[in-house]
């Protein structure tokens, strides 16, 4: 079965950095697009990054463009999200998603890793 296990979340100061990781198993990871999404308390799910199966294309919304970088290691079934210049509004539960767009009906999410940005 599909398993997505996120790690790397925690507490960061404004302006700081964190790197999230996602270990994927149970499906042909290297053949599918993947993404990261987040959900802050009381808010809906937000798509924060997407990557093509071969890393040839990426998507970022304006809220994180220039600060976040999505990457993948198909040899080891790993997905990453490098987050720089973190802001308090980046505080959320971050999910690794098996899908290009997390709102797709067939999208599958992991359990999430909490990111808190505060001084």
PDB file of N, CA and C in Angstrom, residues 65-114:
ATOM      1  N   UNK A  65       7.152  31.212  -3.665  1.00  0.00           N
ATOM      2  CA  UNK A  65       8.104  31.245  -4.784  1.00  0.00           C
ATOM      3  C   UNK A  65       9.334  32.064  -4.415  1.00  0.00           C
ATOM      4  N   UNK A  66      10.506  31.512  -4.694  1.00  0.00           N
ATOM      5  CA  UNK A  66      11.761  32.170  -4.363  1.00  0.00           C
ATOM      6  C   UNK A  66      12.279  31.812  -2.979  1.00  0.00           C
ATOM      7  N   UNK A  67      11.447  31.169  -2.169  1.00  0.00           N
ATOM      8  CA  UNK A  67      11.857  30.796  -0.806  1.00  0.00           C
ATOM      9  C   UNK A  67      11.889  29.278  -0.623  1.00  0.00           C
ATOM     10  N   UNK A  68      10.982  28.581  -1.267  1.00  0.00           N
ATOM     11  CA  UNK A  68      10.886  27.126  -1.149  1.00  0.00           C
ATOM     12  C   UNK A  68      11.406  26.469  -2.417  1.00  0.00           C
ATOM     13  N   UNK A  69      12.031  25.298  -2.241  1.00  0.00           N
ATOM     14  CA  UNK A  69      12.507  24.511  -3.375  1.00  0.00           C
ATOM     15  C   UNK A  69      12.135  23.056  -3.177  1.00  0.00           C
ATOM     16  N   UNK A  70      11.442  22.493  -4.148  1.00  0.00           N
ATOM     17  CA  UNK A  70      11.076  21.077  -4.106  1.00  0.00           C
ATOM     18  C   UNK A  70      12.081  20.302  -4.941  1.00  0.00           C
ATOM     19  N   UNK A  71      12.445  19.110  -4.453  1.00  0.00           N
ATOM     20  CA  UNK A  71      13.353  18.244  -5.201  1.00  0.00           C
ATOM     21  C   UNK A  71      13.015  16.797  -4.882  1.00  0.00           C
ATOM     22  N   UNK A  72      13.598  15.896  -5.665  1.00  0.00           N
ATOM     23  CA  UNK A  72      13.327  14.485  -5.466  1.00  0.00           C
ATOM     24  C   UNK A  72      14.547  13.639  -5.808  1.00  0.00           C
ATOM     25  N   UNK A  73      14.616  12.474  -5.202  1.00  0.00           N
ATOM     26  CA  UNK A  73      15.661  11.484  -5.464  1.00  0.00           C
ATOM     27  C   UNK A  73      14.941  10.194  -5.828  1.00  0.00           C
ATOM     28  N   UNK A  74      14.793   9.957  -7.112  1.00  0.00           N
ATOM     29  CA  UNK A  74      14.028   8.799  -7.555  1.00  0.00           C
ATOM     30  C   UNK A  74      14.734   7.481  -7.240  1.00  0.00           C
ATOM     31  N   UNK A  75      16.043   7.512  -7.132  1.00  0.00           N
ATOM     32  CA  UNK A  75      16.781   6.283  -6.825  1.00  0.00           C
ATOM     33  C   UNK A  75      16.458   5.783  -5.417  1.00  0.00           C
ATOM     34  N   UNK A  76      16.122   6.718  -4.531  1.00  0.00           N
ATOM     35  CA  UNK A  76      15.862   6.352  -3.140  1.00  0.00           C
ATOM     36  C   UNK A  76      14.430   6.632  -2.691  1.00  0.00           C
ATOM     37  N   UNK A  77      13.567   6.959  -3.651  1.00  0.00           N
ATOM     38  CA  UNK A  77      12.136   7.203  -3.352  1.00  0.00           C
ATOM     39  C   UNK A  77      11.954   8.287  -2.283  1.00  0.00           C
ATOM     40  N   UNK A  78      12.673   9.394  -2.462  1.00  0.00           N
ATOM     41  CA  UNK A  78      12.602  10.479  -1.486  1.00  0.00           C
ATOM     42  C   UNK A  78      12.161  11.780  -2.151  1.00  0.00           C
ATOM     43  N   UNK A  79      11.352  12.538  -1.419  1.00  0.00           N
ATOM     44  CA  UNK A  79      10.909  13.865  -1.836  1.00  0.00           C
ATOM     45  C   UNK A  79      11.351  14.854  -0.769  1.00  0.00           C
ATOM     46  N   UNK A  80      11.758  16.051  -1.200  1.00  0.00           N
ATOM     47  CA  UNK A  80      12.268  17.056  -0.269  1.00  0.00           C
ATOM     48  C   UNK A  80      11.603  18.407  -0.501  1.00  0.00           C
ATOM     49  N   UNK A  81      11.605  19.203   0.576  1.00  0.00           N
ATOM     50  CA  UNK A  81      11.177  20.596   0.468  1.00  0.00           C
ATOM     51  C   UNK A  81      12.143  21.439   1.299  1.00  0.00           C
ATOM     52  N   UNK A  82      12.968  22.211   0.625  1.00  0.00           N
ATOM     53  CA  UNK A  82      13.860  23.149   1.287  1.00  0.00           C
ATOM     54  C   UNK A  82      13.122  24.463   1.465  1.00  0.00           C
ATOM     55  N   UNK A  83      13.011  24.905   2.714  1.00  0.00           N
ATOM     56  CA  UNK A  83      12.275  26.123   3.018  1.00  0.00           C
ATOM     57  C   UNK A  83      13.228  27.145   3.628  1.00  0.00           C
ATOM     58  N   UNK A  84      13.411  28.249   2.951  1.00  0.00           N
ATOM     59  CA  UNK A  84      14.288  29.318   3.412  1.00  0.00           C
ATOM     60  C   UNK A  84      13.488  30.577   3.710  1.00  0.00           C
ATOM     61  N   UNK A  85      14.098  31.489   4.437  1.00  0.00           N
ATOM     62  CA  UNK A  85      13.455  32.764   4.775  1.00  0.00           C
ATOM     63  C   UNK A  85      12.038  32.534   5.304  1.00  0.00           C
ATOM     64  N   UNK A  86      11.932  31.659   6.271  1.00  0.00           N
ATOM     65  CA  UNK A  86      10.622  31.297   6.794  1.00  0.00           C
ATOM     66  C   UNK A  86       9.947  32.487   7.475  1.00  0.00           C
ATOM     67  N   UNK A  87       8.620  32.509   7.347  1.00  0.00           N
ATOM     68  CA  UNK A  87       7.795  33.569   7.924  1.00  0.00           C
ATOM     69  C   UNK A  87       6.773  32.949   8.867  1.00  0.00           C
ATOM     70  N   UNK A  88       6.276  33.713   9.820  1.00  0.00           N
ATOM     71  CA  UNK A  88       5.257  33.155  10.734  1.00  0.00           C
ATOM     72  C   UNK A  88       4.060  32.573   9.980  1.00  0.00           C
ATOM     73  N   UNK A  89       3.707  33.144   8.852  1.00  0.00           N
ATOM     74  CA  UNK A  89       2.572  32.635   8.086  1.00  0.00           C
ATOM     75  C   UNK A  89       2.852  31.295   7.394  1.00  0.00           C
ATOM     76  N   UNK A  90       4.092  30.812   7.471  1.00  0.00           N
ATOM     77  CA  UNK A  90       4.408  29.477   6.964  1.00  0.00           C
ATOM     78  C   UNK A  90       4.075  28.397   7.993  1.00  0.00           C
ATOM     79  N   UNK A  91       3.702  28.787   9.187  1.00  0.00           N
ATOM     80  CA  UNK A  91       3.332  27.830  10.225  1.00  0.00           C
ATOM     81  C   UNK A  91       2.135  27.010   9.782  1.00  0.00           C
ATOM     82  N   UNK A  92       2.325  25.679   9.758  1.00  0.00           N
ATOM     83  CA  UNK A  92       1.261  24.784   9.279  1.00  0.00           C
ATOM     84  C   UNK A  92       1.720  23.341   9.434  1.00  0.00           C
ATOM     85  N   UNK A  93       0.792  22.442   9.196  1.00  0.00           N
ATOM     86  CA  UNK A  93       1.101  21.021   9.063  1.00  0.00           C
ATOM     87  C   UNK A  93       1.398  20.772   7.592  1.00  0.00           C
ATOM     88  N   UNK A  94       2.584  20.246   7.312  1.00  0.00           N
ATOM     89  CA  UNK A  94       3.022  20.048   5.935  1.00  0.00           C
ATOM     90  C   UNK A  94       2.879  18.578   5.544  1.00  0.00           C
ATOM     91  N   UNK A  95       2.303  18.369   4.362  1.00  0.00           N
ATOM     92  CA  UNK A  95       2.041  17.028   3.867  1.00  0.00           C
ATOM     93  C   UNK A  95       2.813  16.737   2.587  1.00  0.00           C
ATOM     94  N   UNK A  96       3.302  15.532   2.501  1.00  0.00           N
ATOM     95  CA  UNK A  96       3.818  14.979   1.258  1.00  0.00           C
ATOM     96  C   UNK A  96       2.622  14.375   0.524  1.00  0.00           C
ATOM     97  N   UNK A  97       2.520  14.636  -0.779  1.00  0.00           N
ATOM     98  CA  UNK A  97       1.327  14.235  -1.519  1.00  0.00           C
ATOM     99  C   UNK A  97       1.695  13.475  -2.787  1.00  0.00           C
ATOM    100  N   UNK A  98       1.060  12.337  -2.968  1.00  0.00           N
ATOM    101  CA  UNK A  98       1.195  11.557  -4.198  1.00  0.00           C
ATOM    102  C   UNK A  98       0.164  12.112  -5.174  1.00  0.00           C
ATOM    103  N   UNK A  99       0.588  13.125  -5.917  1.00  0.00           N
ATOM    104  CA  UNK A  99      -0.244  13.785  -6.929  1.00  0.00           C
ATOM    105  C   UNK A  99       0.471  15.057  -7.365  1.00  0.00           C
ATOM    106  N   UNK A 100       0.153  15.549  -8.535  1.00  0.00           N
ATOM    107  CA  UNK A 100       0.661  16.851  -8.960  1.00  0.00           C
ATOM    108  C   UNK A 100      -0.047  17.960  -8.180  1.00  0.00           C
ATOM    109  N   UNK A 101      -1.354  17.861  -8.108  1.00  0.00           N
ATOM    110  CA  UNK A 101      -2.169  18.848  -7.416  1.00  0.00           C
ATOM    111  C   UNK A 101      -2.836  18.160  -6.229  1.00  0.00           C
ATOM    112  N   UNK A 102      -2.574  18.629  -5.003  1.00  0.00           N
ATOM    113  CA  UNK A 102      -3.147  17.979  -3.819  1.00  0.00           C
ATOM    114  C   UNK A 102      -4.677  17.945  -3.785  1.00  0.00           C
ATOM    115  N   UNK A 103      -5.334  18.754  -4.600  1.00  0.00           N
ATOM    116  CA  UNK A 103      -6.798  18.764  -4.603  1.00  0.00           C
ATOM    117  C   UNK A 103      -7.393  17.702  -5.516  1.00  0.00           C
ATOM    118  N   UNK A 104      -6.544  16.969  -6.233  1.00  0.00           N
ATOM    119  CA  UNK A 104      -7.045  15.892  -7.100  1.00  0.00           C
ATOM    120  C   UNK A 104      -7.770  14.851  -6.256  1.00  0.00           C
ATOM    121  N   UNK A 105      -8.875  14.299  -6.768  1.00  0.00           N
ATOM    122  CA  UNK A 105      -9.634  13.304  -5.987  1.00  0.00           C
ATOM    123  C   UNK A 105      -8.825  12.073  -5.600  1.00  0.00           C
ATOM    124  N   UNK A 106      -7.825  11.734  -6.419  1.00  0.00           N
ATOM    125  CA  UNK A 106      -7.045  10.529  -6.146  1.00  0.00           C
ATOM    126  C   UNK A 106      -5.762  10.810  -5.368  1.00  0.00           C
ATOM    127  N   UNK A 107      -5.572  12.047  -4.942  1.00  0.00           N
ATOM    128  CA  UNK A 107      -4.357  12.395  -4.197  1.00  0.00           C
ATOM    129  C   UNK A 107      -4.305  11.644  -2.875  1.00  0.00           C
ATOM    130  N   UNK A 108      -3.077  11.251  -2.503  1.00  0.00           N
ATOM    131  CA  UNK A 108      -2.857  10.571  -1.221  1.00  0.00           C
ATOM    132  C   UNK A 108      -1.837  11.372  -0.423  1.00  0.00           C
ATOM    133  N   UNK A 109      -2.136  11.617   0.848  1.00  0.00           N
ATOM    134  CA  UNK A 109      -1.247  12.391   1.716  1.00  0.00           C
ATOM    135  C   UNK A 109      -0.663  11.536   2.809  1.00  0.00           C
ATOM    136  N   UNK A 110       0.504  11.935   3.302  1.00  0.00           N
ATOM    137  CA  UNK A 110       1.049  11.324   4.487  1.00  0.00           C
ATOM    138  C   UNK A 110       0.387  11.895   5.733  1.00  0.00           C
ATOM    139  N   UNK A 111       0.986  11.599   6.894  1.00  0.00           N
ATOM    140  CA  UNK A 111       0.421  12.071   8.163  1.00  0.00           C
ATOM    141  C   UNK A 111       0.783  13.523   8.456  1.00  0.00           C
ATOM    142  N   UNK A 112       1.819  13.997   7.806  1.00  0.00           N
ATOM    143  CA  UNK A 112       2.211  15.394   7.981  1.00  0.00           C
ATOM    144  C   UNK A 112       3.301  15.596   9.011  1.00  0.00           C
ATOM    145  N   UNK A 113       3.991  16.718   8.872  1.00  0.00           N
ATOM    146  CA  UNK A 113       5.003  17.140   9.842  1.00  0.00           C
ATOM    147  C   UNK A 113       4.768  18.612  10.151  1.00  0.00           C
ATOM    148  N   UNK A 114       4.798  18.947  11.432  1.00  0.00           N
ATOM    149  CA  UNK A 114       4.452  20.305  11.871  1.00  0.00           C
ATOM    150  C   UNK A 114       5.638  21.242  11.706  1.00  0.00           C
TER     151      UNK A 114
END
